[in-house]
Amino acid sequence: MSVACGDFQAALLGAGLMPNELSINVGTGAQVATMSDHFRVATCELRPFGGGDYVLCKTGLPGGRCIELFAKFLGEATQLCGVPVDTTAILAALEAASGSADQSTMECLPFFYDADRVADAGFRGVAAHDFRPQVLYQSLLRGIAKSCAEASLDLAAHVATWNALRLSGGALRRGAGLSRHVVAQFGLPVRLSTVDEEAALGACIVAMATL
């Protein structure tokens, strides 16, 4: 018999989160988390992690759903021209063209699904030369990465330091561009999860530990 393990904690366990690491998980949404060895009053969420440990976390951040929204927008544009292209092909093309799009200073605030911040969502500082799909896409990825970095500041107030990033989630595994922007925000060594279903693996680990 075991106490319940939430899917968020299971995903961190399956990703292999270690002490003094900052977890950046980007799937449909994004979350940042780090371990704490004791209960504390914090400006972010504090959740039990098993073994007497806790995780400090910020959840509900912009993630893969915003990327899919952008790809869907481009797909609808191609469909209007009578040449429908599915979102998987669009995202692959955007990733392939990313090298020519990193010089823009345009800013994206990707809060399209955040009811409290949607009034601020959008692209800012869009110059004429920025009106290209790959440039807008890279700005969106930078915006997602920046929102993770900003959220991590609440965690940083309660820990001494981080020695590595633990990256996980489908949007980071599939998108080299997003991973690059996340890494650029922190400048820490990177440990990338290679597990397709971190939460399922974490649940299995918990189950095995109770046998």
PDB file of C-alpha atoms in Angstrom:
ATOM      1  CA  MET A   1       0.000   0.000   0.000  1.00  0.00           C
ATOM      2  CA  SER A   2       1.264   3.482  -0.863  1.00  0.00           C
ATOM      3  CA  VAL A   3       0.095   7.071  -0.565  1.00  0.00           C
ATOM      4  CA  ALA A   4      -1.150   8.641  -3.782  1.00  0.00           C
ATOM      5  CA  CYS A   5       1.376  10.146  -6.183  1.00  0.00           C
ATOM      6  CA  GLY A   6       0.210  13.017  -8.385  1.00  0.00           C
ATOM      7  CA  ASP A   7       0.971  12.928 -12.102  1.00  0.00           C
ATOM      8  CA  PHE A   8       3.178  16.021 -11.792  1.00  0.00           C
ATOM      9  CA  GLN A   9       5.361  14.433  -9.113  1.00  0.00           C
ATOM     10  CA  ALA A  10       5.401  11.151 -11.037  1.00  0.00           C
ATOM     11  CA  ALA A  11       6.635  12.957 -14.152  1.00  0.00           C
ATOM     12  CA  LEU A  12       9.473  14.572 -12.193  1.00  0.00           C
ATOM     13  CA  LEU A  13      10.413  11.193 -10.754  1.00  0.00           C
ATOM     14  CA  GLY A  14      10.305   9.583 -14.193  1.00  0.00           C
ATOM     15  CA  ALA A  15      12.451  12.371 -15.642  1.00  0.00           C
ATOM     16  CA  GLY A  16      15.067  11.679 -12.969  1.00  0.00           C
ATOM     17  CA  LEU A  17      14.999  15.022 -11.160  1.00  0.00           C
ATOM     18  CA  MET A  18      17.845  15.296  -8.641  1.00  0.00           C
ATOM     19  CA  PRO A  19      18.574  17.770  -5.819  1.00  0.00           C
ATOM     20  CA  ASN A  20      20.017  21.106  -6.989  1.00  0.00           C
ATOM     21  CA  GLU A  21      18.529  20.695 -10.450  1.00  0.00           C
ATOM     22  CA  LEU A  22      15.911  22.943 -12.035  1.00  0.00           C
ATOM     23  CA  SER A  23      13.264  21.002 -13.913  1.00  0.00           C
ATOM     24  CA  ILE A  24      11.790  22.574 -17.048  1.00  0.00           C
ATOM     25  CA  ASN A  25       8.940  20.456 -18.364  1.00  0.00           C
ATOM     26  CA  VAL A  26       7.136  21.549 -21.515  1.00  0.00           C
ATOM     27  CA  GLY A  27       4.249  19.486 -22.808  1.00  0.00           C
ATOM     28  CA  THR A  28       0.816  20.944 -23.484  1.00  0.00           C
ATOM     29  CA  GLY A  29       1.693  23.531 -20.847  1.00  0.00           C
ATOM     30  CA  ALA A  30       4.976  24.223 -19.076  1.00  0.00           C
ATOM     31  CA  GLN A  31       6.106  23.849 -15.481  1.00  0.00           C
ATOM     32  CA  VAL A  32       9.265  24.688 -13.559  1.00  0.00           C
ATOM     33  CA  ALA A  33      10.211  22.829 -10.386  1.00  0.00           C
ATOM     34  CA  THR A  34      13.028  22.109  -7.985  1.00  0.00           C
ATOM     35  CA  MET A  35      13.427  19.844  -4.959  1.00  0.00           C
ATOM     36  CA  SER A  36      13.362  20.949  -1.327  1.00  0.00           C
ATOM     37  CA  ASP A  37      14.379  18.734   1.587  1.00  0.00           C
ATOM     38  CA  HIS A  38      11.956  20.359   4.018  1.00  0.00           C
ATOM     39  CA  PHE A  39       8.586  22.064   4.240  1.00  0.00           C
ATOM     40  CA  ARG A  40       8.772  25.824   3.811  1.00  0.00           C
ATOM     41  CA  VAL A  41       6.499  28.796   3.291  1.00  0.00           C
ATOM     42  CA  ALA A  42       7.078  29.917  -0.282  1.00  0.00           C
ATOM     43  CA  THR A  43       5.766  32.291  -2.937  1.00  0.00           C
ATOM     44  CA  CYS A  44       5.215  29.323  -5.247  1.00  0.00           C
ATOM     45  CA  GLU A  45       3.476  25.965  -4.917  1.00  0.00           C
ATOM     46  CA  LEU A  46       4.936  23.410  -2.516  1.00  0.00           C
ATOM     47  CA  ARG A  47       4.016  19.765  -3.146  1.00  0.00           C
ATOM     48  CA  PRO A  48       5.082  16.512  -1.437  1.00  0.00           C
ATOM     49  CA  PHE A  49       7.578  14.486  -3.440  1.00  0.00           C
ATOM     50  CA  GLY A  50       8.033  11.334  -1.367  1.00  0.00           C
ATOM     51  CA  GLY A  51      10.826  10.250   0.933  1.00  0.00           C
ATOM     52  CA  GLY A  52      10.266  13.327   3.068  1.00  0.00           C
ATOM     53  CA  ASP A  53      11.140  15.676   0.206  1.00  0.00           C
ATOM     54  CA  TYR A  54       9.060  18.373  -1.474  1.00  0.00           C
ATOM     55  CA  VAL A  55       9.014  20.155  -4.802  1.00  0.00           C
ATOM     56  CA  LEU A  56       8.706  23.887  -5.248  1.00  0.00           C
ATOM     57  CA  CYS A  57       6.943  24.565  -8.527  1.00  0.00           C
ATOM     58  CA  LYS A  58       5.211  26.999 -10.839  1.00  0.00           C
ATOM     59  CA  THR A  59       2.714  25.405 -13.211  1.00  0.00           C
ATOM     60  CA  GLY A  60       0.292  26.446 -15.936  1.00  0.00           C
ATOM     61  CA  LEU A  61       2.907  28.292 -18.020  1.00  0.00           C
ATOM     62  CA  PRO A  62       2.718  28.689 -21.821  1.00  0.00           C
ATOM     63  CA  GLY A  63       3.869  25.562 -23.635  1.00  0.00           C
ATOM     64  CA  GLY A  64       3.133  23.209 -26.483  1.00  0.00           C
ATOM     65  CA  ARG A  65      -0.474  24.283 -26.849  1.00  0.00           C
ATOM     66  CA  CYS A  66       0.740  27.730 -27.957  1.00  0.00           C
ATOM     67  CA  ILE A  67       3.068  26.128 -30.502  1.00  0.00           C
ATOM     68  CA  GLU A  68       0.212  24.034 -31.879  1.00  0.00           C
ATOM     69  CA  LEU A  69      -1.969  27.142 -32.056  1.00  0.00           C
ATOM     70  CA  PHE A  70       0.629  28.918 -34.193  1.00  0.00           C
ATOM     71  CA  ALA A  71       1.017  25.896 -36.491  1.00  0.00           C
ATOM     72  CA  LYS A  72      -2.761  25.629 -36.808  1.00  0.00           C
ATOM     73  CA  PHE A  73      -2.916  29.309 -37.826  1.00  0.00           C
ATOM     74  CA  LEU A  74      -0.371  28.708 -40.604  1.00  0.00           C
ATOM     75  CA  GLY A  75      -2.243  25.559 -41.644  1.00  0.00           C
ATOM     76  CA  GLU A  76      -5.455  27.505 -42.036  1.00  0.00           C
ATOM     77  CA  ALA A  77      -3.596  30.048 -44.179  1.00  0.00           C
ATOM     78  CA  THR A  78      -2.365  27.325 -46.539  1.00  0.00           C
ATOM     79  CA  GLN A  79      -5.848  25.831 -46.655  1.00  0.00           C
ATOM     80  CA  LEU A  80      -7.264  29.175 -47.790  1.00  0.00           C
ATOM     81  CA  CYS A  81      -4.858  28.941 -50.721  1.00  0.00           C
ATOM     82  CA  GLY A  82      -6.124  25.460 -51.566  1.00  0.00           C
ATOM     83  CA  VAL A  83      -2.940  23.718 -50.417  1.00  0.00           C
ATOM     84  CA  PRO A  84      -3.685  22.229 -46.991  1.00  0.00           C
ATOM     85  CA  VAL A  85      -0.623  21.244 -44.954  1.00  0.00           C
ATOM     86  CA  ASP A  86      -0.863  19.406 -41.636  1.00  0.00           C
ATOM     87  CA  THR A  87       0.624  20.922 -38.500  1.00  0.00           C
ATOM     88  CA  THR A  88       3.327  18.248 -38.162  1.00  0.00           C
ATOM     89  CA  ALA A  89       4.778  19.192 -41.546  1.00  0.00           C
ATOM     90  CA  ILE A  90       4.488  22.895 -40.725  1.00  0.00           C
ATOM     91  CA  LEU A  91       6.371  22.520 -37.442  1.00  0.00           C
ATOM     92  CA  ALA A  92       9.082  20.454 -39.151  1.00  0.00           C
ATOM     93  CA  ALA A  93       9.524  23.173 -41.776  1.00  0.00           C
ATOM     94  CA  LEU A  94       9.677  25.897 -39.133  1.00  0.00           C
ATOM     95  CA  GLU A  95      12.327  23.984 -37.196  1.00  0.00           C
ATOM     96  CA  ALA A  96      14.366  23.481 -40.378  1.00  0.00           C
ATOM     97  CA  ALA A  97      14.241  27.214 -41.148  1.00  0.00           C
ATOM     98  CA  SER A  98      15.072  28.343 -37.617  1.00  0.00           C
ATOM     99  CA  GLY A  99      18.692  29.220 -38.336  1.00  0.00           C
ATOM    100  CA  SER A 100      17.701  32.239 -40.400  1.00  0.00           C
ATOM    101  CA  ALA A 101      15.330  33.664 -37.793  1.00  0.00           C
ATOM    102  CA  ASP A 102      17.308  34.236 -34.601  1.00  0.00           C
ATOM    103  CA  GLN A 103      18.343  37.872 -35.160  1.00  0.00           C
ATOM    104  CA  SER A 104      14.960  39.493 -34.557  1.00  0.00           C
ATOM    105  CA  THR A 105      14.419  41.609 -31.445  1.00  0.00           C
ATOM    106  CA  MET A 106      10.660  41.129 -31.625  1.00  0.00           C
ATOM    107  CA  GLU A 107       9.056  39.992 -28.368  1.00  0.00           C
ATOM    108  CA  CYS A 108       6.267  37.475 -27.926  1.00  0.00           C
ATOM    109  CA  LEU A 109       4.131  37.298 -24.790  1.00  0.00           C
ATOM    110  CA  PRO A 110       2.568  33.847 -25.292  1.00  0.00           C
ATOM    111  CA  PHE A 111      -0.272  34.094 -22.774  1.00  0.00           C
ATOM    112  CA  PHE A 112      -2.965  33.174 -25.301  1.00  0.00           C
ATOM    113  CA  TYR A 113      -4.640  30.692 -22.930  1.00  0.00           C
ATOM    114  CA  ASP A 114      -4.108  32.593 -19.662  1.00  0.00           C
ATOM    115  CA  ALA A 115      -7.358  34.324 -18.751  1.00  0.00           C
ATOM    116  CA  ASP A 116      -5.543  36.637 -16.335  1.00  0.00           C
ATOM    117  CA  ARG A 117      -2.910  37.763 -18.869  1.00  0.00           C
ATOM    118  CA  VAL A 118      -4.517  37.328 -22.271  1.00  0.00           C
ATOM    119  CA  ALA A 119      -4.950  41.091 -22.600  1.00  0.00           C
ATOM    120  CA  ASP A 120      -1.152  41.359 -22.735  1.00  0.00           C
ATOM    121  CA  ALA A 121      -0.653  38.421 -25.110  1.00  0.00           C
ATOM    122  CA  GLY A 122       0.745  38.942 -28.583  1.00  0.00           C
ATOM    123  CA  PHE A 123       3.814  39.945 -30.585  1.00  0.00           C
ATOM    124  CA  ARG A 124       5.499  43.272 -29.871  1.00  0.00           C
ATOM    125  CA  GLY A 125       8.051  45.293 -31.787  1.00  0.00           C
ATOM    126  CA  VAL A 126       7.208  43.617 -35.094  1.00  0.00           C
ATOM    127  CA  ALA A 127       9.256  45.259 -37.850  1.00  0.00           C
ATOM    128  CA  ALA A 128       8.548  44.777 -41.554  1.00  0.00           C
ATOM    129  CA  HIS A 129      11.326  42.201 -41.882  1.00  0.00           C
ATOM    130  CA  ASP A 130       9.792  40.183 -39.026  1.00  0.00           C
ATOM    131  CA  PHE A 131       6.692  39.257 -41.049  1.00  0.00           C
ATOM    132  CA  ARG A 132       7.982  35.776 -41.874  1.00  0.00           C
ATOM    133  CA  PRO A 133       6.605  32.571 -40.375  1.00  0.00           C
ATOM    134  CA  GLN A 134       9.974  31.321 -39.115  1.00  0.00           C
ATOM    135  CA  VAL A 135      10.760  34.657 -37.410  1.00  0.00           C
ATOM    136  CA  LEU A 136       7.399  34.770 -35.658  1.00  0.00           C
ATOM    137  CA  TYR A 137       7.864  31.135 -34.653  1.00  0.00           C
ATOM    138  CA  GLN A 138      11.274  31.752 -33.082  1.00  0.00           C
ATOM    139  CA  SER A 139       9.854  34.732 -31.217  1.00  0.00           C
ATOM    140  CA  LEU A 140       7.113  32.477 -29.841  1.00  0.00           C
ATOM    141  CA  LEU A 141       9.701  29.930 -28.671  1.00  0.00           C
ATOM    142  CA  ARG A 142      11.766  32.647 -27.003  1.00  0.00           C
ATOM    143  CA  GLY A 143       8.619  33.873 -25.263  1.00  0.00           C
ATOM    144  CA  ILE A 144       7.865  30.397 -23.882  1.00  0.00           C
ATOM    145  CA  ALA A 145      11.461  30.010 -22.688  1.00  0.00           C
ATOM    146  CA  LYS A 146      11.431  33.467 -21.096  1.00  0.00           C
ATOM    147  CA  SER A 147       8.192  32.736 -19.233  1.00  0.00           C
ATOM    148  CA  CYS A 148       9.878  29.651 -17.722  1.00  0.00           C
ATOM    149  CA  ALA A 149      12.896  31.730 -16.709  1.00  0.00           C
ATOM    150  CA  GLU A 150      10.716  34.389 -15.108  1.00  0.00           C
ATOM    151  CA  ALA A 151       8.704  31.758 -13.212  1.00  0.00           C
ATOM    152  CA  SER A 152      11.914  30.172 -11.924  1.00  0.00           C
ATOM    153  CA  LEU A 153      12.783  33.393 -10.079  1.00  0.00           C
ATOM    154  CA  ASP A 154      10.128  32.554  -7.471  1.00  0.00           C
ATOM    155  CA  LEU A 155      11.834  29.188  -6.937  1.00  0.00           C
ATOM    156  CA  ALA A 156      15.329  30.697  -6.837  1.00  0.00           C
ATOM    157  CA  ALA A 157      14.377  32.766  -3.809  1.00  0.00           C
ATOM    158  CA  HIS A 158      14.099  29.548  -1.769  1.00  0.00           C
ATOM    159  CA  VAL A 159      17.123  27.506  -2.922  1.00  0.00           C
ATOM    160  CA  ALA A 160      20.869  28.058  -2.754  1.00  0.00           C
ATOM    161  CA  THR A 161      21.790  27.327  -6.352  1.00  0.00           C
ATOM    162  CA  TRP A 162      21.204  25.032  -9.312  1.00  0.00           C
ATOM    163  CA  ASN A 163      23.923  23.015 -10.972  1.00  0.00           C
ATOM    164  CA  ALA A 164      21.957  21.714 -13.969  1.00  0.00           C
ATOM    165  CA  LEU A 165      18.746  21.906 -15.973  1.00  0.00           C
ATOM    166  CA  ARG A 166      16.573  18.787 -16.206  1.00  0.00           C
ATOM    167  CA  LEU A 167      14.578  19.125 -19.447  1.00  0.00           C
ATOM    168  CA  SER A 168      11.555  16.913 -20.107  1.00  0.00           C
ATOM    169  CA  GLY A 169       8.233  16.851 -21.918  1.00  0.00           C
ATOM    170  CA  GLY A 170       7.276  16.227 -25.519  1.00  0.00           C
ATOM    171  CA  ALA A 171       7.642  19.831 -26.703  1.00  0.00           C
ATOM    172  CA  LEU A 172      11.283  19.895 -25.583  1.00  0.00           C
ATOM    173  CA  ARG A 173      12.131  16.431 -26.887  1.00  0.00           C
ATOM    174  CA  ARG A 174      10.638  17.140 -30.309  1.00  0.00           C
ATOM    175  CA  GLY A 175      11.669  20.779 -30.667  1.00  0.00           C
ATOM    176  CA  ALA A 176      15.378  21.537 -30.834  1.00  0.00           C
ATOM    177  CA  GLY A 177      14.559  25.217 -31.261  1.00  0.00           C
ATOM    178  CA  LEU A 178      12.631  25.422 -28.000  1.00  0.00           C
ATOM    179  CA  SER A 179      15.355  23.511 -26.134  1.00  0.00           C
ATOM    180  CA  ARG A 180      17.968  25.922 -27.465  1.00  0.00           C
ATOM    181  CA  HIS A 181      16.010  28.955 -26.275  1.00  0.00           C
ATOM    182  CA  VAL A 182      15.411  27.433 -22.834  1.00  0.00           C
ATOM    183  CA  VAL A 183      19.103  26.615 -22.412  1.00  0.00           C
ATOM    184  CA  ALA A 184      20.038  30.158 -23.489  1.00  0.00           C
ATOM    185  CA  GLN A 185      17.867  31.606 -20.715  1.00  0.00           C
ATOM    186  CA  PHE A 186      19.748  29.772 -17.951  1.00  0.00           C
ATOM    187  CA  GLY A 187      23.286  28.961 -19.100  1.00  0.00           C
ATOM    188  CA  LEU A 188      23.412  25.747 -17.049  1.00  0.00           C
ATOM    189  CA  PRO A 189      24.519  22.220 -17.994  1.00  0.00           C
ATOM    190  CA  VAL A 190      21.613  20.291 -19.496  1.00  0.00           C
ATOM    191  CA  ARG A 191      20.248  16.843 -18.762  1.00  0.00           C
ATOM    192  CA  LEU A 192      17.531  15.932 -21.246  1.00  0.00           C
ATOM    193  CA  SER A 193      15.022  13.228 -20.428  1.00  0.00           C
ATOM    194  CA  THR A 194      14.816  10.554 -23.127  1.00  0.00           C
ATOM    195  CA  VAL A 195      11.651   8.987 -21.694  1.00  0.00           C
ATOM    196  CA  ASP A 196       8.505   9.368 -23.781  1.00  0.00           C
ATOM    197  CA  GLU A 197       6.125   9.044 -20.825  1.00  0.00           C
ATOM    198  CA  GLU A 198       7.815  10.364 -17.687  1.00  0.00           C
ATOM    199  CA  ALA A 199       4.641  10.259 -15.571  1.00  0.00           C
ATOM    200  CA  ALA A 200       3.985   6.598 -16.419  1.00  0.00           C
ATOM    201  CA  LEU A 201       7.574   5.673 -15.576  1.00  0.00           C
ATOM    202  CA  GLY A 202       7.377   7.614 -12.305  1.00  0.00           C
ATOM    203  CA  ALA A 203       4.162   5.814 -11.339  1.00  0.00           C
ATOM    204  CA  CYS A 204       5.875   2.483 -12.016  1.00  0.00           C
ATOM    205  CA  ILE A 205       8.814   3.500  -9.816  1.00  0.00           C
ATOM    206  CA  VAL A 206       6.463   4.370  -6.968  1.00  0.00           C
ATOM    207  CA  ALA A 207       4.601   1.073  -7.400  1.00  0.00           C
ATOM    208  CA  MET A 208       7.829  -0.942  -7.375  1.00  0.00           C
ATOM    209  CA  ALA A 209       9.019   0.865  -4.236  1.00  0.00           C
ATOM    210  CA  THR A 210       5.907  -0.274  -2.363  1.00  0.00           C
ATOM    211  CA  LEU A 211       6.265  -3.968  -3.207  1.00  0.00           C
TER     212      LEU A 211
END
